Tab-separated table of C-alpha atoms in Angstrom:
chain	number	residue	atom	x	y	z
A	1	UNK	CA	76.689	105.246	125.276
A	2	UNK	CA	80.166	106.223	124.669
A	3	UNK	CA	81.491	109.682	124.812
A	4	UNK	CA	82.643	109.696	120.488
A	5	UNK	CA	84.372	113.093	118.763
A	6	UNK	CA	85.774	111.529	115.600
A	7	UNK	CA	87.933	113.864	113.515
A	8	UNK	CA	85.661	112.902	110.702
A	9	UNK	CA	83.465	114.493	108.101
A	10	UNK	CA	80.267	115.656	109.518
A	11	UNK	CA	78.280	113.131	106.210
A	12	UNK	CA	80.667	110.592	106.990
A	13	UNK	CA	79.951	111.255	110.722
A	14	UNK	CA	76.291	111.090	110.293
A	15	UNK	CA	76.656	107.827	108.256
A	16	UNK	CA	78.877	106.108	110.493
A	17	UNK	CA	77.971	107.553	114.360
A	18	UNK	CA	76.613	104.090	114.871
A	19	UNK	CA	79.735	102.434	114.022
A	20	UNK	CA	81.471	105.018	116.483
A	21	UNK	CA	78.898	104.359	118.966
A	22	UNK	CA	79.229	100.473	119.354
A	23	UNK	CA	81.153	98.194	121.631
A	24	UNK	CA	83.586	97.182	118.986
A	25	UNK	CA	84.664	100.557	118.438
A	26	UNK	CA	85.564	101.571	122.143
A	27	UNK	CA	87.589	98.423	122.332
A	28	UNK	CA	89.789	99.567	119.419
A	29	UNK	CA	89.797	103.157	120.320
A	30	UNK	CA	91.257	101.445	123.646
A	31	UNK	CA	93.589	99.103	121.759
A	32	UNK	CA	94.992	101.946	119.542
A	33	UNK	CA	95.910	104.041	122.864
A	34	UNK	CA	97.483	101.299	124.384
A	35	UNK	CA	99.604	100.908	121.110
A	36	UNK	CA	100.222	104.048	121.307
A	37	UNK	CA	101.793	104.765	124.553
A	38	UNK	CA	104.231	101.946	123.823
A	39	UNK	CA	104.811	101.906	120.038
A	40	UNK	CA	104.996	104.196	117.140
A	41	UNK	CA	101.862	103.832	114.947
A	42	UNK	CA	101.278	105.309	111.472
A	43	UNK	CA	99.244	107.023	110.400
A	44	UNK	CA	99.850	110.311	112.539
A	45	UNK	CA	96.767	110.497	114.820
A	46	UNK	CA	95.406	113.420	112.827
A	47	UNK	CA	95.263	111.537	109.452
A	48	UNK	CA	93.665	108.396	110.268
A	49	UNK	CA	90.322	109.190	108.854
A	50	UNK	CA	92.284	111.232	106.047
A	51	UNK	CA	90.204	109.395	103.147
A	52	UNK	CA	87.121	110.432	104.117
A	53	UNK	CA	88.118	114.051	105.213
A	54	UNK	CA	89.114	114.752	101.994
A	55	UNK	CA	86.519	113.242	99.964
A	56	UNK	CA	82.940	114.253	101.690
A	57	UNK	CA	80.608	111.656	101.872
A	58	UNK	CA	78.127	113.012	99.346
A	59	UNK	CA	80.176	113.812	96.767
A	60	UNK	CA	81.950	110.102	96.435
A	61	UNK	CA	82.267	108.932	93.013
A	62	UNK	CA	84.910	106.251	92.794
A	63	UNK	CA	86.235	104.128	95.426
A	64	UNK	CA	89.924	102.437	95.436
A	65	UNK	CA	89.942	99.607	98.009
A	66	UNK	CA	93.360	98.831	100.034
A	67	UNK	CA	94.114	96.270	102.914
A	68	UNK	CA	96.619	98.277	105.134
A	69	UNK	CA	98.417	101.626	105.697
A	70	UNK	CA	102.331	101.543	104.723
A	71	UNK	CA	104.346	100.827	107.922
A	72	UNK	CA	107.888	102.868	106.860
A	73	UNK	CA	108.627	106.155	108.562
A	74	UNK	CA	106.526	108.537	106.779
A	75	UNK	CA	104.743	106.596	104.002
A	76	UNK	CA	101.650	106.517	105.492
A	77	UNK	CA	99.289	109.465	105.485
A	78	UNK	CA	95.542	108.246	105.056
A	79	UNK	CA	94.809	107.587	102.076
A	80	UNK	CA	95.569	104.034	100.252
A	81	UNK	CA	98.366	103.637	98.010
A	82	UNK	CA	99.336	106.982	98.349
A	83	UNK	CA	102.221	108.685	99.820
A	84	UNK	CA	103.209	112.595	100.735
A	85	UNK	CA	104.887	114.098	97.968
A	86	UNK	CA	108.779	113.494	99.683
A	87	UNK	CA	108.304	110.234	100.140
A	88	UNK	CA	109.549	107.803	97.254
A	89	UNK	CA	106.848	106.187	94.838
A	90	UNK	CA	106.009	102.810	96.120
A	91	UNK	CA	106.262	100.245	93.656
A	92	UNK	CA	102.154	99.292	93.409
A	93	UNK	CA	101.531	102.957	93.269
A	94	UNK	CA	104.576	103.070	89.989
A	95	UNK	CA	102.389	99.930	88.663
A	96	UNK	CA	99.115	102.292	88.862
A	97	UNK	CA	101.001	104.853	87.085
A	98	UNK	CA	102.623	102.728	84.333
A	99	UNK	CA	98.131	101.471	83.550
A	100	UNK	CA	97.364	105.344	83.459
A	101	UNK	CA	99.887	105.926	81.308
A	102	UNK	CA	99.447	103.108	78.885
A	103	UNK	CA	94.874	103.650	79.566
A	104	UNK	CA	94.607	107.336	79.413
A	105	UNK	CA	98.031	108.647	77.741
A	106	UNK	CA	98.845	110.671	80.798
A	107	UNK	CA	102.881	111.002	81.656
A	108	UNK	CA	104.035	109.743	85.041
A	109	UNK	CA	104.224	111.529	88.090
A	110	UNK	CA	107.234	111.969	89.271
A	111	UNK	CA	105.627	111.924	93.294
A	112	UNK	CA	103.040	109.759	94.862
A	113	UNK	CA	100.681	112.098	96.961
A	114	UNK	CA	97.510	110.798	95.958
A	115	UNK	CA	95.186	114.213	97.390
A	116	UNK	CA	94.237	115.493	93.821
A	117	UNK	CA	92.119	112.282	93.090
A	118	UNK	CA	90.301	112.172	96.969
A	119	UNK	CA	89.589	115.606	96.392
A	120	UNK	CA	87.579	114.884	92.850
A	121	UNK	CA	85.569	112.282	95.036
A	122	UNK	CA	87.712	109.149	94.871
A	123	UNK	CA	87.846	107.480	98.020
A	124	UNK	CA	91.311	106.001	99.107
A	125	UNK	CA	89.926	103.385	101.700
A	126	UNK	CA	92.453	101.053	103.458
A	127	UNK	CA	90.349	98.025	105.420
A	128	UNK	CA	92.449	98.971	108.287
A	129	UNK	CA	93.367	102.384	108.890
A	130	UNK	CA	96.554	102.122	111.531
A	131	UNK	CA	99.527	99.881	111.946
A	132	UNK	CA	102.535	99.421	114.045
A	133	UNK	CA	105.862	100.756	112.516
A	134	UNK	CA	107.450	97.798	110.509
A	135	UNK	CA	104.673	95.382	111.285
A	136	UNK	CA	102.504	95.419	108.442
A	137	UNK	CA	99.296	93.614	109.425
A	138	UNK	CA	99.977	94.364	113.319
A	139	UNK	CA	96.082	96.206	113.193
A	140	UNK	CA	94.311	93.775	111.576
A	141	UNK	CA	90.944	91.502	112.971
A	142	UNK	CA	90.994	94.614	115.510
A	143	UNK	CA	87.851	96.258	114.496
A	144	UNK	CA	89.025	98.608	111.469
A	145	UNK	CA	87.629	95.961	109.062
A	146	UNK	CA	84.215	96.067	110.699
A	147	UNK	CA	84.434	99.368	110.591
A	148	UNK	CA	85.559	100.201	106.894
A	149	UNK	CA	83.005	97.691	106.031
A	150	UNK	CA	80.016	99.694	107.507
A	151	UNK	CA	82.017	102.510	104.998
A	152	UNK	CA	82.181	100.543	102.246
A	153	UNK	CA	78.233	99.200	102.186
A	154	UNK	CA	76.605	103.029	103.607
A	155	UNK	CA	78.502	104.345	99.867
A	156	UNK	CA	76.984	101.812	98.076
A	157	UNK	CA	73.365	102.004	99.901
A	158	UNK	CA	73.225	105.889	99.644
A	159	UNK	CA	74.742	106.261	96.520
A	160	UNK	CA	74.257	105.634	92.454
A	161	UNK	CA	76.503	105.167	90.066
A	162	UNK	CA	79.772	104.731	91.917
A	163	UNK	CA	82.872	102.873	90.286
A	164	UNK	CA	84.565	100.544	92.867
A	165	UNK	CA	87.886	99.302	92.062
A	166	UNK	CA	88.575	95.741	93.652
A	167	UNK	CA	92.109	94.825	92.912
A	168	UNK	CA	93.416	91.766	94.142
A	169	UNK	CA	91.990	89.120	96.267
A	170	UNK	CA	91.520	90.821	99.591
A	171	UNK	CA	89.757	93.748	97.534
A	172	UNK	CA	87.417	90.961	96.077
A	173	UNK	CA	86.173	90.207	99.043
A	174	UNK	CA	84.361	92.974	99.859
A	175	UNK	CA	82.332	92.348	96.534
A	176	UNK	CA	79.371	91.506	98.671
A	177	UNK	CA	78.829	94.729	100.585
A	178	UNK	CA	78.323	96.355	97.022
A	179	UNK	CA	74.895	96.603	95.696
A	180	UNK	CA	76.177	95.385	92.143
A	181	UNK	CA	72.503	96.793	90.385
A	182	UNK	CA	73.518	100.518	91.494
A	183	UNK	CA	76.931	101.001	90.588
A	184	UNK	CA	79.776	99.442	88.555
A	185	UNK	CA	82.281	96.719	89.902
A	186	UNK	CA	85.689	96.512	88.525
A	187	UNK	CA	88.246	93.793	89.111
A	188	UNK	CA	91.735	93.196	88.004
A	189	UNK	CA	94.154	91.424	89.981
A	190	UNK	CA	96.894	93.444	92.839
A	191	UNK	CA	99.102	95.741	91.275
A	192	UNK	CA	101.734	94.936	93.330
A	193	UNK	CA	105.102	93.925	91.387
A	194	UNK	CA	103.970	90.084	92.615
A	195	UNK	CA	100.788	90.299	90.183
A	196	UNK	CA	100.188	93.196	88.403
A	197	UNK	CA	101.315	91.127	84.823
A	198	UNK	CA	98.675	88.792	85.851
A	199	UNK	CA	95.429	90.624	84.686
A	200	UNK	CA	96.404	94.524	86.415
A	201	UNK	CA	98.130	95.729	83.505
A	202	UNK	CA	95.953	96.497	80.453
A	203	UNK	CA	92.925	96.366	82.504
A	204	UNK	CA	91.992	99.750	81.964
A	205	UNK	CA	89.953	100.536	84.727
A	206	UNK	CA	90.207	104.256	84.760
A	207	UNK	CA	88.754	105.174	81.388
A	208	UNK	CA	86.267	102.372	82.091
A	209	UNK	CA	85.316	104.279	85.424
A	210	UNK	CA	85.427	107.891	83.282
A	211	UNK	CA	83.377	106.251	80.806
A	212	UNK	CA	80.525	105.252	83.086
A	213	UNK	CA	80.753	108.301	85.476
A	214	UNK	CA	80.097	110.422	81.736
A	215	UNK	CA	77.456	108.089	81.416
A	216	UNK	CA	75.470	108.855	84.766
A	217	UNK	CA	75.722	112.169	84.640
A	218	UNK	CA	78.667	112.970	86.548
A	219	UNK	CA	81.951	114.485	85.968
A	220	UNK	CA	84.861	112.181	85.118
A	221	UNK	CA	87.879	112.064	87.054
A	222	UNK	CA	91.116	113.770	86.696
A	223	UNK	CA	93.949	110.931	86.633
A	224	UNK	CA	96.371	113.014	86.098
A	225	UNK	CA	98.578	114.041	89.340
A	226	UNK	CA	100.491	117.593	88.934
């Protein structure tokens, strides 16, 4: 057995200790230290598992599905589609903004430091957690997605009534892993500036998701970002 001390959420850790006990994950843990002695990789070592640190595995309510971490000098802390607050809103994140504002009639934050919403239970989950500076996709088919996949299907099992928010193709594949009786699927294309007129804007997923979350019982989510 490997030797495993994940800085990770001791319900996440429970959940997932046979993820950080298999063969796949010791080769990536080696891959990621050979990147590391040779390249700069985001995010910082202490954030990788930021998503899940700062929303506990038990008290999950929505999940927000992204593909990779941002690869520019300081972007990347964690959590998907979010940034620290000095960093400049990226432009999927301003597209997310622009469907709050339009679904829920809440003003635009001026920053893009997502922590407010993982602390209410919504889970910022990138399918691959690190990446070489400037090489965006440089992590992928490494073992992350195996990994975030065990994630991704221990919510869903575990779990009832969770929102998961699959936008854009790559998102949409991980439709499977979701036990689609339990909880409530909702799709919309990528809000990237590429295709967020193409089905993203006006979908309005996040009085959808406070809609059912009022409906099971559970407290709705704050969209709103101080």
């Amino acid at each position: 057995m490997h030797k495993v001390n994940p800085l990770i959420e001791s319900g996440w850790n429970e959940k997932l200790m046979k993820e950080f006990r298999s063969g796949y994950f010791f080769s990536l843990k080696t891959f990621l230290k050979d990147e590391k002695r040779k390249l700069v990789i985001y995010p910082p070592g202490s954030k990788i598992f930021e998503a899940f640190n700062l929303a506990p595995f038990n008290e999950v309510k929505v999940v927000i599905l992204g593909q990779d971490p941002y690869h520019g000098k300081g972007q990347a802390h964690g959590l998907c589609f979010s940034v620290p607050p000095e960093v400049p809103v990226p432009p999927s994140l301003g597209n997310i903004y622009k469907e709050i504002n339009n679904d829920m009639d809440l003003p635009v934050p001026l920053h893009g430091n997502l922590e407010s919403w993982a602390k209410q239970g919504v889970l910022l989950l990138n399918a691959t957690l690190t990446v070489r500076a400037h090489q965006p996709g440089s992590h992928q088919n490494k073992g992350w997605e195996t990994f975030t996949d065990a994630a991704i299907a221990a919510v869903s099992e575990h779990h009832k009534g969770l929102v998961f928010f699959l936008w854009g193709n790559y998102a949409k594949s991980k439709e499977s892993l979701i036990d689609k009786n339990k909880h409530l699927v909702l799709k919309a294309a990528h809000p990237s500036p590429f295709s967020a007129h193409q089905g993203f804007f006006g979908c309005k997923h996040f009085s959808k998701a406070n809609e059912y979350l009022k409906s099971m019982g559970k407290n709705e989510i704050n969209w709103g970002i101080e």
